[in-house]
Amino acid sequence: MDEKVFDVSMIYIQNTSAANYSLEFYCRNKNVKLNYANVEGIELIAKVPVEPKTSFVQMTEHLPKVWNMKLSYPTNFKISYSGRITIESM
């Protein structure tokens, strides 16, 4: 099942435990949080240009693994899951 989020200004991805991930999308009117289990990986596909303003990846062993991106302008995304999470600009 695909999810669509609109006017996203920031994406926050966190490894909550083992192969479980939480994705949070900061949108103009609301925040959307999605949770996934048994994730193999995360893929970002930019069919429409995506311009990150800042990006931070935290991979330290004793802290939660985190990837957050602040975007230069609001972008729409479609999120799908089939073993791996695909975040695709639209």
GROMACS .gro file of N, CA and C in nm:
model
  270
    1MET      N    1   0.084  -0.118   0.000
    1MET     CA    2   0.000   0.000   0.000
    1MET      C    3   0.088   0.124   0.000
    2ASP      N    4   0.060   0.217  -0.088
    2ASP     CA    5   0.137   0.340  -0.098
    2ASP      C    6   0.075   0.449  -0.011
    3GLU      N    7   0.162   0.532   0.044
    3GLU     CA    8   0.120   0.651   0.118
    3GLU      C    9   0.169   0.771   0.041
    4LYS      N   10   0.091   0.878   0.041
    4LYS     CA   11   0.134   1.002  -0.023
    4LYS      C   12   0.134   1.112   0.082
    5VAL      N   13   0.241   1.191   0.080
    5VAL     CA   14   0.253   1.305   0.171
    5VAL      C   15   0.284   1.428   0.086
    6PHE      N   16   0.226   1.541   0.126
    6PHE     CA   17   0.235   1.661   0.044
    6PHE      C   18   0.299   1.776   0.121
    7ASP      N   19   0.368   1.862   0.049
    7ASP     CA   20   0.432   1.982   0.105
    7ASP      C   21   0.527   1.948   0.220
    8VAL      N   22   0.614   1.851   0.197
    8VAL     CA   23   0.709   1.806   0.300
    8VAL      C   24   0.830   1.902   0.302
    9SER      N   25   0.863   1.950   0.422
    9SER     CA   26   0.980   2.038   0.436
    9SER      C   27   1.095   1.966   0.506
   10MET      N   28   1.063   1.855   0.579
   10MET     CA   29   1.168   1.781   0.648
   10MET      C   30   1.128   1.635   0.661
   11ILE      N   31   1.226   1.546   0.647
   11ILE     CA   32   1.206   1.402   0.663
   11ILE      C   33   1.297   1.355   0.776
   12TYR      N   34   1.239   1.280   0.869
   12TYR     CA   35   1.313   1.228   0.984
   12TYR      C   36   1.298   1.076   0.983
   13ILE      N   37   1.407   1.003   0.966
   13ILE     CA   38   1.405   0.857   0.960
   13ILE      C   39   1.484   0.805   1.079
   14GLN      N   40   1.423   0.711   1.154
   14GLN     CA   41   1.491   0.657   1.272
   14GLN      C   42   1.476   0.506   1.275
   15ASN      N   43   1.588   0.440   1.305
   15ASN     CA   44   1.588   0.296   1.328
   15ASN      C   45   1.546   0.276   1.473
   16THR      N   46   1.423   0.226   1.493
   16THR     CA   47   1.370   0.216   1.630
   16THR      C   48   1.421   0.093   1.702
   17SER      N   49   1.443  -0.017   1.629
   17SER     CA   50   1.502  -0.139   1.688
   17SER      C   51   1.523  -0.240   1.577
   18ALA      N   52   1.634  -0.310   1.581
   18ALA     CA   53   1.668  -0.414   1.482
   18ALA      C   54   1.636  -0.368   1.341
   19ALA      N   55   1.536  -0.427   1.276
   19ALA     CA   56   1.500  -0.392   1.139
   19ALA      C   57   1.370  -0.311   1.133
   20ASN      N   58   1.338  -0.239   1.241
   20ASN     CA   59   1.217  -0.156   1.247
   20ASN      C   60   1.254  -0.010   1.229
   21TYR      N   61   1.175   0.060   1.146
   21TYR     CA   62   1.203   0.200   1.116
   21TYR      C   63   1.079   0.284   1.132
   22SER      N   64   1.102   0.408   1.171
   22SER     CA   65   0.996   0.508   1.182
   22SER      C   66   1.033   0.623   1.089
   23LEU      N   67   0.939   0.666   1.006
   23LEU     CA   68   0.959   0.779   0.916
   23LEU      C   69   0.861   0.888   0.955
   24GLU      N   70   0.913   1.009   0.972
   24GLU     CA   71   0.827   1.122   1.006
   24GLU      C   72   0.845   1.228   0.898
   25PHE      N   73   0.734   1.276   0.845
   25PHE     CA   74   0.735   1.378   0.741
   25PHE      C   75   0.672   1.504   0.799
   26TYR      N   76   0.749   1.613   0.800
   26TYR     CA   77   0.699   1.741   0.849
   26TYR      C   78   0.641   1.817   0.731
   27CYS      N   79   0.509   1.825   0.728
   27CYS     CA   80   0.437   1.886   0.617
   27CYS      C   81   0.386   2.024   0.659
   28ARG      N   82   0.337   2.097   0.561
   28ARG     CA   83   0.289   2.233   0.587
   28ARG      C   84   0.175   2.235   0.690
   29ASN      N   85   0.078   2.145   0.675
   29ASN     CA   86  -0.041   2.148   0.762
   29ASN      C   87  -0.039   2.044   0.873
   30LYS      N   88   0.044   1.940   0.861
   30LYS     CA   89   0.045   1.835   0.962
   30LYS      C   90   0.173   1.755   0.951
   31ASN      N   91   0.199   1.673   1.052
   31ASN     CA   92   0.311   1.579   1.049
   31ASN      C   93   0.255   1.440   1.029
   32VAL      N   94   0.324   1.359   0.949
   32VAL     CA   95   0.280   1.223   0.921
   32VAL      C   96   0.390   1.129   0.969
   33LYS      N   97   0.352   1.030   1.053
   33LYS     CA   98   0.448   0.932   1.103
   33LYS      C   99   0.408   0.794   1.054
   34LEU      N  100   0.504   0.722   0.994
   34LEU     CA  101   0.481   0.588   0.942
   34LEU      C  102   0.582   0.493   1.007
   35ASN      N  103   0.536   0.373   1.044
   35ASN     CA  104   0.622   0.273   1.107
   35ASN      C  105   0.627   0.149   1.020
   36TYR      N  106   0.748   0.091   1.006
   36TYR     CA  107   0.768  -0.028   0.924
   36TYR      C  108   0.852  -0.130   1.000
   37ALA      N  109   0.821  -0.258   0.977
   37ALA     CA  110   0.897  -0.367   1.040
   37ALA      C  111   0.967  -0.449   0.932
   38ASN      N  112   1.074  -0.517   0.969
   38ASN     CA  113   1.150  -0.604   0.879
   38ASN      C  114   1.199  -0.531   0.753
   39VAL      N  115   1.260  -0.418   0.773
   39VAL     CA  116   1.307  -0.334   0.662
   39VAL      C  117   1.447  -0.377   0.620
   40GLU      N  118   1.466  -0.400   0.490
   40GLU     CA  119   1.598  -0.434   0.435
   40GLU      C  120   1.681  -0.309   0.409
   41GLY      N  121   1.616  -0.200   0.373
   41GLY     CA  122   1.686  -0.076   0.343
   41GLY      C  123   1.589   0.034   0.305
   42ILE      N  124   1.643   0.153   0.281
   42ILE     CA  125   1.563   0.269   0.245
   42ILE      C  126   1.621   0.328   0.118
   43GLU      N  127   1.534   0.356   0.023
   43GLU     CA  128   1.576   0.410  -0.107
   43GLU      C  129   1.504   0.541  -0.130
   44LEU      N  130   1.577   0.643  -0.177
   44LEU     CA  131   1.519   0.771  -0.212
   44LEU      C  132   1.532   0.789  -0.363
   45ILE      N  133   1.419   0.803  -0.431
   45ILE     CA  134   1.417   0.820  -0.577
   45ILE      C  135   1.366   0.960  -0.607
   46ALA      N  136   1.445   1.039  -0.679
   46ALA     CA  137   1.409   1.177  -0.711
   46ALA      C  138   1.364   1.186  -0.857
   47LYS      N  139   1.238   1.150  -0.883
   47LYS     CA  140   1.182   1.166  -1.019
   47LYS      C  141   1.159   1.313  -1.048
   48VAL      N  142   1.121   1.387  -0.945
   48VAL     CA  143   1.113   1.532  -0.950
   48VAL      C  144   1.229   1.580  -0.863
   49PRO      N  145   1.305   1.680  -0.906
   49PRO     CA  146   1.423   1.721  -0.830
   49PRO      C  147   1.393   1.748  -0.682
   50VAL      N  148   1.480   1.698  -0.597
   50VAL     CA  149   1.472   1.718  -0.452
   50VAL      C  150   1.600   1.789  -0.412
   51GLU      N  151   1.587   1.902  -0.345
   51GLU     CA  152   1.705   1.978  -0.307
   51GLU      C  153   1.719   1.983  -0.155
   52PRO      N  154   1.805   1.896  -0.099
   52PRO     CA  155   1.826   1.901   0.046
   52PRO      C  156   1.898   2.029   0.086
   53LYS      N  157   1.848   2.093   0.190
   53LYS     CA  158   1.914   2.211   0.243
   53LYS      C  159   2.022   2.167   0.341
   54THR      N  160   1.985   2.074   0.429
   54THR     CA  161   2.080   2.011   0.520
   54THR      C  162   2.041   1.865   0.535
   55SER      N  163   2.140   1.782   0.564
   55SER     CA  164   2.115   1.640   0.587
   55SER      C  165   2.211   1.593   0.696
   56PHE      N  166   2.161   1.507   0.783
   56PHE     CA  167   2.242   1.456   0.893
   56PHE      C  168   2.216   1.307   0.910
   57VAL      N  169   2.322   1.228   0.918
   57VAL     CA  170   2.311   1.085   0.941
   57VAL      C  171   2.389   1.053   1.068
   58GLN      N  172   2.321   0.987   1.163
   58GLN     CA  173   2.386   0.946   1.287
   58GLN      C  174   2.394   0.794   1.289
   59MET      N  175   2.516   0.740   1.291
   59MET     CA  176   2.535   0.595   1.283
   59MET      C  177   2.610   0.539   1.404
   60THR      N  178   2.626   0.617   1.508
   60THR     CA  179   2.697   0.574   1.628
   60THR      C  180   2.632   0.449   1.686
   61GLU      N  181   2.714   0.359   1.735
   61GLU     CA  182   2.665   0.230   1.783
   61GLU      C  183   2.572   0.241   1.904
   62HIS      N  184   2.599   0.332   1.996
   62HIS     CA  185   2.521   0.338   2.119
   62HIS      C  186   2.409   0.443   2.116
   63LEU      N  187   2.386   0.504   2.003
   63LEU     CA  188   2.277   0.600   1.987
   63LEU      C  189   2.184   0.552   1.877
   64PRO      N  190   2.059   0.598   1.877
   64PRO     CA  191   1.967   0.556   1.770
   64PRO      C  192   2.020   0.599   1.633
   65LYS      N  193   2.007   0.512   1.535
   65LYS     CA  194   2.048   0.547   1.399
   65LYS      C  195   1.941   0.636   1.338
   66VAL      N  196   1.985   0.753   1.291
   66VAL     CA  197   1.893   0.858   1.247
   66VAL      C  198   1.943   0.916   1.115
   67TRP      N  199   1.847   0.951   1.029
   67TRP     CA  200   1.878   1.025   0.906
   67TRP      C  201   1.771   1.131   0.892
   68ASN      N  202   1.809   1.257   0.898
   68ASN     CA  203   1.711   1.361   0.874
   68ASN      C  204   1.758   1.456   0.765
   69MET      N  205   1.661   1.501   0.687
   69MET     CA  206   1.687   1.591   0.575
   69MET      C  207   1.591   1.708   0.581
   70LYS      N  208   1.644   1.827   0.578
   70LYS     CA  209   1.562   1.947   0.564
   70LYS      C  210   1.570   1.987   0.418
   71LEU      N  211   1.454   2.007   0.355
   71LEU     CA  212   1.450   2.036   0.212
   71LEU      C  213   1.444   2.186   0.186
   72SER      N  214   1.497   2.229   0.073
   72SER     CA  215   1.500   2.371   0.037
   72SER      C  216   1.361   2.425   0.006
   73TYR      N  217   1.275   2.339  -0.045
   73TYR     CA  218   1.139   2.380  -0.077
   73TYR      C  219   1.045   2.261  -0.056
   74PRO      N  220   0.917   2.287  -0.027
   74PRO     CA  221   0.822   2.178  -0.002
   74PRO      C  222   0.812   2.084  -0.122
   75THR      N  223   0.812   1.953  -0.094
   75THR     CA  224   0.810   1.850  -0.198
   75THR      C  225   0.706   1.745  -0.161
   76ASN      N  226   0.643   1.685  -0.263
   76ASN     CA  227   0.546   1.577  -0.244
   76ASN      C  228   0.617   1.444  -0.264
   77PHE      N  229   0.579   1.344  -0.182
   77PHE     CA  230   0.642   1.212  -0.189
   77PHE      C  231   0.538   1.101  -0.188
   78LYS      N  232   0.574   0.991  -0.251
   78LYS     CA  233   0.498   0.867  -0.243
   78LYS      C  234   0.588   0.767  -0.172
   79ILE      N  235   0.536   0.702  -0.068
   79ILE     CA  236   0.614   0.606   0.009
   79ILE      C  237   0.554   0.468  -0.011
   80SER      N  238   0.638   0.373  -0.049
   80SER     CA  239   0.591   0.236  -0.066
   80SER      C  240   0.685   0.142   0.009
   81TYR      N  241   0.633   0.023   0.037
   81TYR     CA  242   0.711  -0.075   0.113
   81TYR      C  243   0.693  -0.213   0.052
   82SER      N  244   0.805  -0.275   0.021
   82SER     CA  245   0.805  -0.414  -0.029
   82SER      C  246   0.934  -0.480   0.016
   83GLY      N  247   0.953  -0.486   0.148
   83GLY     CA  248   1.079  -0.535   0.202
   83GLY      C  249   1.175  -0.421   0.226
   84ARG      N  250   1.174  -0.324   0.139
   84ARG     CA  251   1.250  -0.201   0.160
   84ARG      C  252   1.154  -0.083   0.143
   85ILE      N  253   1.188   0.025   0.207
   85ILE     CA  254   1.106   0.147   0.200
   85ILE      C  255   1.156   0.229   0.082
   86THR      N  256   1.064   0.269  -0.004
   86THR     CA  257   1.099   0.354  -0.118
   86THR      C  258   1.028   0.489  -0.099
   87ILE      N  259   1.107   0.595  -0.098
   87ILE     CA  260   1.054   0.732  -0.088
   87ILE      C  261   1.080   0.795  -0.224
   88GLU      N  262   0.970   0.828  -0.293
   88GLU     CA  263   0.982   0.875  -0.432
   88GLU      C  264   0.917   1.011  -0.446
   89SER      N  265   0.993   1.109  -0.498
   89SER     CA  266   0.934   1.243  -0.518
   89SER      C  267   0.834   1.236  -0.632
   90MET      N  268   0.729   1.316  -0.622
   90MET     CA  269   0.627   1.318  -0.727
   90MET      C  270   0.580   1.459  -0.754
   0.00000   0.00000   0.00000
